[in-house]
PDB file of C-alpha atoms in Angstrom:
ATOM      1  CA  UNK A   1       0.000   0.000   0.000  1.00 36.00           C
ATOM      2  CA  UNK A   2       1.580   3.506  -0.964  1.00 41.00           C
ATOM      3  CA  UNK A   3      -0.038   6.421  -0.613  1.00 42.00           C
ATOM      4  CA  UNK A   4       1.354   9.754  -2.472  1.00 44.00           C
ATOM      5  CA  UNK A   5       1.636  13.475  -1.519  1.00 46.00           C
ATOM      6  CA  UNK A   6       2.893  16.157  -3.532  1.00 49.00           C
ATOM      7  CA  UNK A   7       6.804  17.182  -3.712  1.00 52.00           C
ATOM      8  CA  UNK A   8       6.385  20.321  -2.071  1.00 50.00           C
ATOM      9  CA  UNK A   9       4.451  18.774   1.131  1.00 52.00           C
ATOM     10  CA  UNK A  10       7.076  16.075   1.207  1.00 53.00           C
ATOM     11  CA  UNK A  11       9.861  18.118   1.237  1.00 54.00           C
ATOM     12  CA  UNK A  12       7.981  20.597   4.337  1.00 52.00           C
ATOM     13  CA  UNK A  13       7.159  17.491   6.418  1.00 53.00           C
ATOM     14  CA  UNK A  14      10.483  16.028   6.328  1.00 53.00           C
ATOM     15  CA  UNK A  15      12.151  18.708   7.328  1.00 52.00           C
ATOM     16  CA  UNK A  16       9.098  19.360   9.997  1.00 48.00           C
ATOM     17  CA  UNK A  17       9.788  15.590  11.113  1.00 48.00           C
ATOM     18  CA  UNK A  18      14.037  15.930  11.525  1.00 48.00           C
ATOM     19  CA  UNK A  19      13.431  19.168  13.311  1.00 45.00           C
ATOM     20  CA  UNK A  20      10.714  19.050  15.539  1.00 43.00           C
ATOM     21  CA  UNK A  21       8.781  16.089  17.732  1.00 45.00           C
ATOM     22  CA  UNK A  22       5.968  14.958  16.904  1.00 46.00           C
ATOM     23  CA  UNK A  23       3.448  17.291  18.421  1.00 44.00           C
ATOM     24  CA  UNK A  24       5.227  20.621  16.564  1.00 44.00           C
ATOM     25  CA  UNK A  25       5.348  18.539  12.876  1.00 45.00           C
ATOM     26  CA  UNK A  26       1.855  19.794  12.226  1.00 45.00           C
ATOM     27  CA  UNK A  27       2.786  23.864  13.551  1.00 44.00           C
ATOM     28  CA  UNK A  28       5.178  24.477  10.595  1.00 41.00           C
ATOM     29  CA  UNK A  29       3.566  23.231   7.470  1.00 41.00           C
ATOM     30  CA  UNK A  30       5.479  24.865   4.586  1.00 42.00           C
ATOM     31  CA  UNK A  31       4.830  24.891   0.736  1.00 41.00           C
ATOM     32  CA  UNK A  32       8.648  24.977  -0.445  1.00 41.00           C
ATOM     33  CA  UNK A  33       8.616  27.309  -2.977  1.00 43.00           C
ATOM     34  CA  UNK A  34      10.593  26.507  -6.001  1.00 44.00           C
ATOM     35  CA  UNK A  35      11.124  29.775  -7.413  1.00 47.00           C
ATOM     36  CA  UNK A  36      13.262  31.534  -4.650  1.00 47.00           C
ATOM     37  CA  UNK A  37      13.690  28.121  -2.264  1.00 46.00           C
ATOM     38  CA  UNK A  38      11.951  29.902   0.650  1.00 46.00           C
ATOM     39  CA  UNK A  39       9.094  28.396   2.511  1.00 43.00           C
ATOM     40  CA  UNK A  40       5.724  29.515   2.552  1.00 44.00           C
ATOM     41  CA  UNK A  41       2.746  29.034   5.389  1.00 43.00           C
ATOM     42  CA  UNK A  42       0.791  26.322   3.906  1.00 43.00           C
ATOM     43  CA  UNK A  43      -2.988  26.532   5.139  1.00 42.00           C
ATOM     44  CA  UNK A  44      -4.494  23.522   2.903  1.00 44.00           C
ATOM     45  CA  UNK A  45      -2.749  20.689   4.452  1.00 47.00           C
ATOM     46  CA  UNK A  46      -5.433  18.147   5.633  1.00 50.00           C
ATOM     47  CA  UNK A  47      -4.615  15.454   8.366  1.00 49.00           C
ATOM     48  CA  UNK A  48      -5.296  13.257   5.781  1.00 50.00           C
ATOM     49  CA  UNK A  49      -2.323  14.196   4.155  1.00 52.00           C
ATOM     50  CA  UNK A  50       0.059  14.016   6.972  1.00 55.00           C
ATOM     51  CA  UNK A  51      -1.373  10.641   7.840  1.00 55.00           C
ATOM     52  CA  UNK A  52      -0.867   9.346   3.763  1.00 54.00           C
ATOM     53  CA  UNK A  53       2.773  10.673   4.546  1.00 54.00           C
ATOM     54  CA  UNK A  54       3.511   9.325   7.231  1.00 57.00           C
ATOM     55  CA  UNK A  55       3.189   5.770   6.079  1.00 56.00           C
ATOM     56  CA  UNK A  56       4.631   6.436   2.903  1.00 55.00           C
ATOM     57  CA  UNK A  57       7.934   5.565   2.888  1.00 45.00           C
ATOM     58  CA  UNK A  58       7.837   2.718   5.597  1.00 47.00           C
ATOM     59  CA  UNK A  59       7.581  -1.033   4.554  1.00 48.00           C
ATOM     60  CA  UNK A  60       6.404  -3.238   6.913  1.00 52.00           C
ATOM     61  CA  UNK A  61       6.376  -6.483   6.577  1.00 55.00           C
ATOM     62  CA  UNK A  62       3.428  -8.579   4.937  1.00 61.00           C
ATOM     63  CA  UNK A  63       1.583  -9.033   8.371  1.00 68.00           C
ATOM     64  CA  UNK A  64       1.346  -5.582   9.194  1.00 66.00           C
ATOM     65  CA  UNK A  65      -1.197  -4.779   5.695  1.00 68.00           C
ATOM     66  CA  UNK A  66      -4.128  -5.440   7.515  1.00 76.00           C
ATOM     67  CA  UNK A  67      -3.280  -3.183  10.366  1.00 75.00           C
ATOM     68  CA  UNK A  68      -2.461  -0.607   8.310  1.00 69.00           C
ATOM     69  CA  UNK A  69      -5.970  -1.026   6.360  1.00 72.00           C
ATOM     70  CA  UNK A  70      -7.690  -1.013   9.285  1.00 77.00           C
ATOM     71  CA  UNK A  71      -5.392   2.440  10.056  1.00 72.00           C
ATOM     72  CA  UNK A  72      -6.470   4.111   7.373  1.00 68.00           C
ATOM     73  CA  UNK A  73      -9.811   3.051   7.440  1.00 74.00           C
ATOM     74  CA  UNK A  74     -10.124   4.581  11.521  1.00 76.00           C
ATOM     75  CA  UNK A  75      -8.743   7.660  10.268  1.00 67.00           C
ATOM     76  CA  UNK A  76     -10.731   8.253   7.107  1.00 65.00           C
ATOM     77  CA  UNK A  77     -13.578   8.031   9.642  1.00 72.00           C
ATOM     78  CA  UNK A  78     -11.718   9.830  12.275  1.00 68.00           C
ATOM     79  CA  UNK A  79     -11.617  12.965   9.531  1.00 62.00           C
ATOM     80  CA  UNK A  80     -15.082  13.026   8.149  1.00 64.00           C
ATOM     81  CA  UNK A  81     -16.453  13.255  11.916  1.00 65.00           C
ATOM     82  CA  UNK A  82     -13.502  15.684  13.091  1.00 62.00           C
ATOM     83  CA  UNK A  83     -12.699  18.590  10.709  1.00 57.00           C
ATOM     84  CA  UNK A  84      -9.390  19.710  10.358  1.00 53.00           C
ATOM     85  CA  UNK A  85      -9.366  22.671  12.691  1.00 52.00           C
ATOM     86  CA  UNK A  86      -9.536  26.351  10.634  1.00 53.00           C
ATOM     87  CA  UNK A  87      -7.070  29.154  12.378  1.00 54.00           C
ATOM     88  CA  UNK A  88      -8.923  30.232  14.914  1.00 55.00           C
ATOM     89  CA  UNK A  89      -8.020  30.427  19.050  1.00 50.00           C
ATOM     90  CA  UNK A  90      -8.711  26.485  18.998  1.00 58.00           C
ATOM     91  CA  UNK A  91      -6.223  25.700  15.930  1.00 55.00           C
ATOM     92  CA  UNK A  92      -2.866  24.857  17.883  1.00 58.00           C
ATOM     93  CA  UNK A  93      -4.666  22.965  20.343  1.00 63.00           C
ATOM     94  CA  UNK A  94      -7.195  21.028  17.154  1.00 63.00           C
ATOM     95  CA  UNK A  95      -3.792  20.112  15.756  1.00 62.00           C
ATOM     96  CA  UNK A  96      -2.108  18.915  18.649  1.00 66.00           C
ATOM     97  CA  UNK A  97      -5.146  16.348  19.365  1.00 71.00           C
ATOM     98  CA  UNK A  98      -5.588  15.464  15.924  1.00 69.00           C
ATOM     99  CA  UNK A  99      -1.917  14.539  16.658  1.00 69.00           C
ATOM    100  CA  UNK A 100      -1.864  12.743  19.881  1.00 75.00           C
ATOM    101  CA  UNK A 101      -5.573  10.904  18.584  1.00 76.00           C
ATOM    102  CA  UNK A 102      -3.520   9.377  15.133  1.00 73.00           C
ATOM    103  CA  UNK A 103      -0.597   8.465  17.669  1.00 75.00           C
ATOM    104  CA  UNK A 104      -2.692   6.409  19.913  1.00 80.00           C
ATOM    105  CA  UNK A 105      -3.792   4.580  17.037  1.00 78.00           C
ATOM    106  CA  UNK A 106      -1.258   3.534  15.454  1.00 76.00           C
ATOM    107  CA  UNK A 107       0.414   2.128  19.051  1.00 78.00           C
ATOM    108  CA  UNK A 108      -2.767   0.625  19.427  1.00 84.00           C
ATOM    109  CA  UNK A 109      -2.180  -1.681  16.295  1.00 78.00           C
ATOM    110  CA  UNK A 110       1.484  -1.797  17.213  1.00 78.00           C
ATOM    111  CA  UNK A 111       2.704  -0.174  13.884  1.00 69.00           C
ATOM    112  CA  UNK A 112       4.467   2.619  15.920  1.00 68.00           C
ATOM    113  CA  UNK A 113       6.718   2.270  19.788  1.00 68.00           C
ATOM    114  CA  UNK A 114       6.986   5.184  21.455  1.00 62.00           C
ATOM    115  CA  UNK A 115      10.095   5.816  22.695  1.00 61.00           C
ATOM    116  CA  UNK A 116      10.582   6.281  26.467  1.00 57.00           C
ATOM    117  CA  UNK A 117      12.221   8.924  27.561  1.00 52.00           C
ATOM    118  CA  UNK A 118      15.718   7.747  29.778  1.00 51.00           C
ATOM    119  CA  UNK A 119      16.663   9.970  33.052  1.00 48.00           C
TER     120      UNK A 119
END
């Protein structure tokens, strides 16, 4: 299963995901902008997007498919019933659970460990 998002949201995110954790990735999404290589806010990005992203890219092995179905299945239901939050007093917050909502997920179908944190 591969899912595909455009060059300029690919670039953004992976510089989002090697610079920030995972709650920021979704405060600085850019549209790189070919013409004079600066970065530009980027209002349209769905969480649909940033969830086809951030299984792109990984294999897993044969016995994973169905979990990741049944992923992106929860989450195309999970974003018809919860719009993407607009930019508003809510939006950082509507982000950041959007976030921590497609995290528990995927732990829940063991397709992502969070890492503890060592003292």
């Amino acid at each position: 299963m591969k899912h595909t998002v455009s060059r300029e949201i690919g670039l953004a995110l992976d510089c989002a995901i090697r610079e920030f954790t995972l709650e920021e990735v979704l405060d600085v999404p850019k549209r790189f902008n070919r013409w004079n290589n600066e970065c530009e806010p980027l209002n349209e990005i769905s969480t649909y997007q940033l969830a086809q992203y951030i299984i792109e890219g990984y294999t897993y092995p044969k016995s994973k498919e169905e979990k990741i179905d049944s992923f992106v299945d929860w989450f195309q239901n999970y974003n018809e019933h919860i719009p993407y939050p607009t930019k508003n007093s809510s939006y950082r917050r509507g982000r950041r659970q959007v976030l921590e909502e497609i995290e528990k997920k995927l732990v829940e179908l063991n397709l992502l460990e969070l890492e503890t944190e060592m003292e």
